[in-house]
Amino acid sequence: MASQVMNRIVVQKYGGSSVGDLVRLRGVAERIARTRAEGASVVVVVSAMGNTTNELIALAKQVAAKPDRREMDMLISVGERISMALLAMALRDLGVPAVSLTGSQSGIITDESHADARVVEVRPDRVRRALEDGLVAIVAGFQGMSRAREVTTLGRGGSDTTAVVLAAALNAEHCEICSDVDGVWSADPRVVPGAVKLDSLALDEALALGRGGAKVLYEEAVRYARDKGVSIVASSTFGTGTGTVIGPTPSPSAFAVTSDEQLVAVRLGGDPSATARAIAAAGGKVRRKHGDLVQVDVRNAHGGLAHLPGMLGPIAVVTAVRSGLGERLVDVESLGGALAAAQLTVLDSGCSGDLAWWQVPPAEVAAATRVLHESLGQTATSAA
Ligand code: ASP
Ligand code: MG
């Protein structure tokens, strides 16, 4: 038995662009070495290098119009394994003992839902043992194993989930999600020049943002963090910024606007149950149902949904998030009024909880984001 008293445990997740080439990958190894030198036991979760996952999916589509979902998982889980092995080698080269582990070796047990599996249990015995032996544990993100011992993946962006579930299971101090962006911003600064970085954000609002399509925060990961009480710090891998702390504390003044263009609209039609089953079988994730129409996320529907009856085509949704916004109809209507005043086309809209959403033509997403960000800023100031 390990007699060593365990250090505090820190989980760090590095996204695909942080390990996008070998120079950056070595830089990540150095960053990990520094954290370890500060006295922490470090668990690292790593994504596939750069564009690897997209390239693997493109390969699959060259051999099959609707690639089998089990085989797809065998294929796309490879990207993270390349990163984990290279990162462990780079750390050892720096004199830091490290071992790489796949999702299944790390005890990430999921349901059977290939390409969009849900974590049902975490048994990180090998990770814990590696830490007790003084090693940095490098875990391949985005993947797990079903009870039938099949390799599964957790949905696009799912390395965040790996990091959060491990942080919860290991009782880590916090879970740091490192990317090329310094934390969570009030909007994509490339779209909204006046966007600001949020210093802190409540898990509820972060969840609403993830649901709205924000790329820095994978919805499933935030949901798990909220349910298990894990604090997330979103920080930049190579920058000097202070990042965003995402935790249980309410952040009433924080607001943000995000958008999602990886959606299609489907009409439920005469046999809604059959349509619902067809959406699920194709790997579509229902975002919301509004009357007879459903908004479906197609990120993990690798064979597409074009064959579905009732398929209406691609749509875009812009989402505004602020604590309790969806319950303040006065504010929601004034935001809608700002879109109308800017002559933008609203095809559908709704609100609930911490958010309000507007379906707009894809070509108007950027303009709608700017208008909503500006109006929300004014609402926020007048409310303060
Ligand atoms: N490599 C996977 C993706 O590109 C998972 C992740 O990066 O989180 O979606
Ligand atoms: Mg991500």
PDB file of N, CA and C and ligand atoms in Angstrom, residues 13 15-16 47 156-160 177-179 214-218, ligand 2:
ATOM      1  N   LYS A  13      -6.942  20.302 -18.055  1.00  0.00           N
ATOM      2  CA  LYS A  13      -7.303  19.796 -19.377  1.00  0.00           C
ATOM      3  C   LYS A  13      -6.739  20.735 -20.446  1.00  0.00           C
ATOM      4  N   GLY A  15      -6.791  21.707 -24.439  1.00  0.00           N
ATOM      5  CA  GLY A  15      -7.559  21.565 -25.673  1.00  0.00           C
ATOM      6  C   GLY A  15      -6.665  21.339 -26.883  1.00  0.00           C
ATOM      7  N   GLY A  16      -7.323  21.040 -27.998  1.00  0.00           N
ATOM      8  CA  GLY A  16      -6.615  20.661 -29.216  1.00  0.00           C
ATOM      9  C   GLY A  16      -5.621  21.694 -29.724  1.00  0.00           C
ATOM     10  N   SER A  47      -6.741  16.707 -25.259  1.00  0.00           N
ATOM     11  CA  SER A  47      -7.550  16.547 -26.473  1.00  0.00           C
ATOM     12  C   SER A  47      -6.659  16.098 -27.629  1.00  0.00           C
ATOM     13  N   ARG A 156     -18.545  15.688 -29.378  1.00  0.00           N
ATOM     14  CA  ARG A 156     -17.535  16.688 -29.731  1.00  0.00           C
ATOM     15  C   ARG A 156     -17.355  17.681 -28.588  1.00  0.00           C
ATOM     16  N   GLY A 157     -16.111  17.917 -28.208  1.00  0.00           N
ATOM     17  CA  GLY A 157     -15.828  18.803 -27.088  1.00  0.00           C
ATOM     18  C   GLY A 157     -15.771  18.052 -25.763  1.00  0.00           C
ATOM     19  N   GLY A 158     -15.926  16.710 -25.824  1.00  0.00           N
ATOM     20  CA  GLY A 158     -16.120  15.910 -24.619  1.00  0.00           C
ATOM     21  C   GLY A 158     -14.900  15.727 -23.727  1.00  0.00           C
ATOM     22  N   SER A 159     -13.728  16.217 -24.137  1.00  0.00           N
ATOM     23  CA  SER A 159     -12.574  16.114 -23.228  1.00  0.00           C
ATOM     24  C   SER A 159     -12.814  16.910 -21.951  1.00  0.00           C
ATOM     25  N   ASP A 160     -13.576  17.982 -22.054  1.00  0.00           N
ATOM     26  CA  ASP A 160     -13.934  18.755 -20.853  1.00  0.00           C
ATOM     27  C   ASP A 160     -14.648  17.850 -19.842  1.00  0.00           C
ATOM     28  N   ILE A 177      -9.509  24.205 -17.089  1.00  0.00           N
ATOM     29  CA  ILE A 177      -9.717  23.929 -18.511  1.00  0.00           C
ATOM     30  C   ILE A 177      -8.868  24.934 -19.294  1.00  0.00           C
ATOM     31  N   CYS A 178      -7.796  24.462 -19.896  1.00  0.00           N
ATOM     32  CA  CYS A 178      -6.840  25.363 -20.550  1.00  0.00           C
ATOM     33  C   CYS A 178      -7.038  25.348 -22.061  1.00  0.00           C
ATOM     34  N   SER A 179      -7.099  26.539 -22.637  1.00  0.00           N
ATOM     35  CA  SER A 179      -7.275  26.631 -24.087  1.00  0.00           C
ATOM     36  C   SER A 179      -6.489  27.830 -24.598  1.00  0.00           C
ATOM     37  N   ALA A 214     -21.735  27.773 -26.763  1.00  0.00           N
ATOM     38  CA  ALA A 214     -20.413  28.358 -26.494  1.00  0.00           C
ATOM     39  C   ALA A 214     -19.344  27.272 -26.539  1.00  0.00           C
ATOM     40  N   LYS A 215     -18.264  27.563 -27.244  1.00  0.00           N
ATOM     41  CA  LYS A 215     -17.273  26.511 -27.464  1.00  0.00           C
ATOM     42  C   LYS A 215     -16.357  26.277 -26.270  1.00  0.00           C
ATOM     43  N   VAL A 216     -16.144  27.329 -25.449  1.00  0.00           N
ATOM     44  CA  VAL A 216     -15.231  27.134 -24.314  1.00  0.00           C
ATOM     45  C   VAL A 216     -15.778  26.187 -23.264  1.00  0.00           C
ATOM     46  N   LEU A 217     -17.090  26.022 -23.237  1.00  0.00           N
ATOM     47  CA  LEU A 217     -17.682  25.224 -22.169  1.00  0.00           C
ATOM     48  C   LEU A 217     -18.575  24.147 -22.753  1.00  0.00           C
ATOM     49  N   TYR A 218     -18.162  22.915 -22.588  1.00  0.00           N
ATOM     50  CA  TYR A 218     -18.982  21.836 -23.088  1.00  0.00           C
ATOM     51  C   TYR A 218     -20.111  21.571 -22.080  1.00  0.00           C
TER      52      TYR A 218
HETATM   53 MG    MG B   2     -13.702  22.521 -26.164  1.00  0.00          MG
END
